[in-house]
Short mmCIF file of C-alpha atoms in Angstrom, two decimals:
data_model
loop_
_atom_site.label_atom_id
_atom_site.label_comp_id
_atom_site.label_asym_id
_atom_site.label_seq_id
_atom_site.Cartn_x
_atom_site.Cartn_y
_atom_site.Cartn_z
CA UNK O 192 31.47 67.46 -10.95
CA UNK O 193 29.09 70.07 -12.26
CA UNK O 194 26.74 69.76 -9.61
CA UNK O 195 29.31 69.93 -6.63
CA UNK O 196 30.50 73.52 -8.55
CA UNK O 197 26.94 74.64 -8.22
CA UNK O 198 26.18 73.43 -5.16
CA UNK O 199 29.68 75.18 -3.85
CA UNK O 200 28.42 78.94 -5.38
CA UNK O 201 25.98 79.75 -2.75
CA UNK O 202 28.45 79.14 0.42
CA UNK O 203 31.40 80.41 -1.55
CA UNK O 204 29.61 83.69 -2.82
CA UNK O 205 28.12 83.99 1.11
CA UNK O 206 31.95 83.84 2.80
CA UNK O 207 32.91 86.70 0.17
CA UNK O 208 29.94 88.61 1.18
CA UNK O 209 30.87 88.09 5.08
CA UNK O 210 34.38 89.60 4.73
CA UNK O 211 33.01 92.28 2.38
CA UNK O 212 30.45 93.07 5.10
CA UNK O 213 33.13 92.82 7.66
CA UNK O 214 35.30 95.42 5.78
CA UNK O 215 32.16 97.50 5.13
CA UNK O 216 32.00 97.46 8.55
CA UNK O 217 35.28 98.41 9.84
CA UNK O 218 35.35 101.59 7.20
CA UNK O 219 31.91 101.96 8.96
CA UNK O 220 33.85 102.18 11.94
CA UNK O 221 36.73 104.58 10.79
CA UNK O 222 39.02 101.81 10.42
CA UNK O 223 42.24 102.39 8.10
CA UNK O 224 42.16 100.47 4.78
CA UNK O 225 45.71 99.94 4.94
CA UNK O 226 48.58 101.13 7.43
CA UNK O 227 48.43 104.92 8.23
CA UNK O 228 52.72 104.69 6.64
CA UNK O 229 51.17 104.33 3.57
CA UNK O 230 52.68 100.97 2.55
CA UNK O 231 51.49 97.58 2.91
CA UNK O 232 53.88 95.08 3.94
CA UNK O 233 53.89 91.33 3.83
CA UNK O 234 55.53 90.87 7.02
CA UNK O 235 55.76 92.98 10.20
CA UNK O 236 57.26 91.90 13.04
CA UNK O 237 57.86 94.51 16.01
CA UNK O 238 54.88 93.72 18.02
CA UNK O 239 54.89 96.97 19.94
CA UNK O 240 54.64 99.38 17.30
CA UNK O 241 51.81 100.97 15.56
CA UNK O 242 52.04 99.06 12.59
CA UNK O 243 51.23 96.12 14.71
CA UNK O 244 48.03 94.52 13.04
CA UNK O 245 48.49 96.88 10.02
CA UNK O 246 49.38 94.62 7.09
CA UNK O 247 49.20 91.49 6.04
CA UNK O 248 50.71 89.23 8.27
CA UNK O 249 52.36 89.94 11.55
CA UNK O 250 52.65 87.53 14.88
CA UNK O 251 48.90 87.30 15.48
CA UNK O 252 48.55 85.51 12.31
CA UNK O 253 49.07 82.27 14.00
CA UNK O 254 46.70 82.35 16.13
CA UNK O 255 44.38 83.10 13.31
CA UNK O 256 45.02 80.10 12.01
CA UNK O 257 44.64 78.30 15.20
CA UNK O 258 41.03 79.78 14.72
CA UNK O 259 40.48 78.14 11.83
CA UNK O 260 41.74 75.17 13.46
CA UNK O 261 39.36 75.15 16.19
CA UNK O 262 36.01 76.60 14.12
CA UNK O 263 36.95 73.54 12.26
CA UNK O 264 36.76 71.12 14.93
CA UNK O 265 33.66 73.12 16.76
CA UNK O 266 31.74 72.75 13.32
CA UNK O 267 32.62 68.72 12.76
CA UNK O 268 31.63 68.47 16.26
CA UNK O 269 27.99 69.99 16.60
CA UNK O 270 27.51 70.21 12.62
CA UNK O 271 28.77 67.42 11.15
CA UNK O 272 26.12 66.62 9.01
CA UNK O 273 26.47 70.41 6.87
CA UNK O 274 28.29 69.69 4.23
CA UNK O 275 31.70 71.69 4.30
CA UNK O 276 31.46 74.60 2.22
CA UNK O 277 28.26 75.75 5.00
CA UNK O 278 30.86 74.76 8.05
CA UNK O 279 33.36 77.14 6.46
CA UNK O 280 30.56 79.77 5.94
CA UNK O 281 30.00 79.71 9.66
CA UNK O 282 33.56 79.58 10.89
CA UNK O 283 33.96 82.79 8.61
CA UNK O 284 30.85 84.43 9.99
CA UNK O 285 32.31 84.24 13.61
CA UNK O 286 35.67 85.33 12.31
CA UNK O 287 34.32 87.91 10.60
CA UNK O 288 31.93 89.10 13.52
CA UNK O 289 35.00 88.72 15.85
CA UNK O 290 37.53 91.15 13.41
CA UNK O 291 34.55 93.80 13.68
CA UNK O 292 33.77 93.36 17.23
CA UNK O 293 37.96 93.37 18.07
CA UNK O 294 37.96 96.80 16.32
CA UNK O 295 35.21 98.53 18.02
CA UNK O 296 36.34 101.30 20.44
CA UNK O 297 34.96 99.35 23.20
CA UNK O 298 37.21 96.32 22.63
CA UNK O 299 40.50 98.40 21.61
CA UNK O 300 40.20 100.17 24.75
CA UNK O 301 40.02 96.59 26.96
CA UNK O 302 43.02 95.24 25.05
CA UNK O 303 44.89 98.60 26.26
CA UNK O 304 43.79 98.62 29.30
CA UNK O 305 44.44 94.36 30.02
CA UNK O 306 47.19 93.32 27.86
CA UNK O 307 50.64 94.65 27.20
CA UNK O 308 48.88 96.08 23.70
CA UNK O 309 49.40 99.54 25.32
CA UNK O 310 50.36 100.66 21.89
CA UNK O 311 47.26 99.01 20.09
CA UNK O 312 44.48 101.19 18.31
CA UNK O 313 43.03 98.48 15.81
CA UNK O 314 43.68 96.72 13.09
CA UNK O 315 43.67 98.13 8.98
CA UNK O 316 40.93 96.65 7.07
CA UNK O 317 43.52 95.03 5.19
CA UNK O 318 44.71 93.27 8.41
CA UNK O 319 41.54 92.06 9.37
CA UNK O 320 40.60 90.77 5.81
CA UNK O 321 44.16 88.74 5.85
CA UNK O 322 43.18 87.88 9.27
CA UNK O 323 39.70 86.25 8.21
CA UNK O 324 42.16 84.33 5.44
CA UNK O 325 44.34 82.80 7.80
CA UNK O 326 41.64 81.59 9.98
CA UNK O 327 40.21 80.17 6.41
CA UNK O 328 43.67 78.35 5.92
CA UNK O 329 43.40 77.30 9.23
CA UNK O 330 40.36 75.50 8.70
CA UNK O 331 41.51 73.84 5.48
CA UNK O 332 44.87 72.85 6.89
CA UNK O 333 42.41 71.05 9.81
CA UNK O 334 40.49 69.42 7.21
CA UNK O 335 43.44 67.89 4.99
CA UNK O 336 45.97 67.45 7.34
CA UNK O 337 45.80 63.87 10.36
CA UNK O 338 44.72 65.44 13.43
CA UNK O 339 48.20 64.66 15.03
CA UNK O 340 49.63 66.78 12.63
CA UNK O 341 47.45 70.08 13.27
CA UNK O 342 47.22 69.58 17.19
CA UNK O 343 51.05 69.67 16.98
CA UNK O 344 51.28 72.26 14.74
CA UNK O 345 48.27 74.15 16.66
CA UNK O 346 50.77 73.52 19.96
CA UNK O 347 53.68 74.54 18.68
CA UNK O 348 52.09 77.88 16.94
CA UNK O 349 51.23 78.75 20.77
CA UNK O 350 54.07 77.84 22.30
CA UNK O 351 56.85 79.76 19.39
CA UNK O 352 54.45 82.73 19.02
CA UNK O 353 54.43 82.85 23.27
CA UNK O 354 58.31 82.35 24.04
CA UNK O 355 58.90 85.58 20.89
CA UNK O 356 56.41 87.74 21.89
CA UNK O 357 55.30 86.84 25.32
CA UNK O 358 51.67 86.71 24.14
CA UNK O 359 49.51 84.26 21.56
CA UNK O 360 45.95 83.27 21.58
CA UNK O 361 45.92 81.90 25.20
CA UNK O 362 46.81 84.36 26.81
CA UNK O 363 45.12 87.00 24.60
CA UNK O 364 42.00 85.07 25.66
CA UNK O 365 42.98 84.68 29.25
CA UNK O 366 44.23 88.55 29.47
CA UNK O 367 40.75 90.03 27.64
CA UNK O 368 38.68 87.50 30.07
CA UNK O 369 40.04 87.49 33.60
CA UNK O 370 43.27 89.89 33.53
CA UNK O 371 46.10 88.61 35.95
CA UNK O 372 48.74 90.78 37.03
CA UNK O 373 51.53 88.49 37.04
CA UNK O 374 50.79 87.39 33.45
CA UNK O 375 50.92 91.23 32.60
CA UNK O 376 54.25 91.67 34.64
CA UNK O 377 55.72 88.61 32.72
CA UNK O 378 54.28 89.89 29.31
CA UNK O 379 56.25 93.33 29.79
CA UNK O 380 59.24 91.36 31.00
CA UNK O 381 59.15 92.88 34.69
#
């Protein structure tokens, strides 16, 4: 038992260092620490408002987890031999590289300009950090749970999160990627 703890402090230390760095980062970047309103809330749900991506949780979170979900199954596939903790390190790396790169002016500008986040300036640093946590609970819900279990859950995360809000991991990737009209038009409800 001992030696598993020890073995587990490098890769544990490492993923707190990533989102540290991350965060570093973002205030780097001129990135709010928490919501310009001055509170932090568990909860928000009004997607096109600028507290969108502001606090802690809000309808992106799924597909954070569904992150987690596949960086899981991307790391069993090509590194199944690592143990673990150093898959987890890597899935956080990406996440973490992904929360910075999603907040650069570059990328804030392309989800304006190609999805219906006309309203969309970036996320708080305390958005991306919980963020970079659901992906990790992602991951661990992929490790513990059968794998019928988390492709339904992973299906049905896409398909409530789309029928609410009209958008969800898909179609973030498909909108940032190769923009279609139509799916815009639909997204605004036109």
């Amino acid at each position: 038992m001992q030696s598993i703890r020890r073995r587990n402090v490098v890769p544990v230390v490492t993923t707190l260092a990533l989102v540290l760095l991350a965060a570093g980062v973002e205030f780097a970047l001129g990135r709010e620490p928490i919501c310009t309103c001055g509170v932090v809330k568990l909860w928000h749900g009004v997607v096109q408002s600028a507290e969108n991506s502001q606090h802690l949780s809000d309808w992106y979170t799924p597909s954070h987890i569904v992150h987690g979900i596949w960086f899981f199954f991307f790391t069993w596939l090509f590194l199944r031999r690592w143990p673990l903790a150093w898959r987890l390190v890597i899935a956080v790396a990406i996440e973490a590289a992904w929360e910075v790169i999603e907040n650069t002016p570059f990328t804030i500008e392309r989800y304006r300009a190609a999805t219906i986040s006309l309203d969309y300036y970036g996320d708080s640093i305390i958005n991306s950090v919980s963020d970079i946590t659901a992906m990790m609970i992602g991951f661990a819900m992929a490790y513990r749970l059968p794998l019928l279990v988390i492709v339904a859950l992973a299906l049905a995360m896409e398909l409530v999160v789309g029928a609410i809000i009209r958008d969800n991991l898909t179609l973030n990737i498909l909108m940032l990627l190769y923009p279609l009209e139509s799916v815009k038009q639909w997204q605004v409800g036109a």
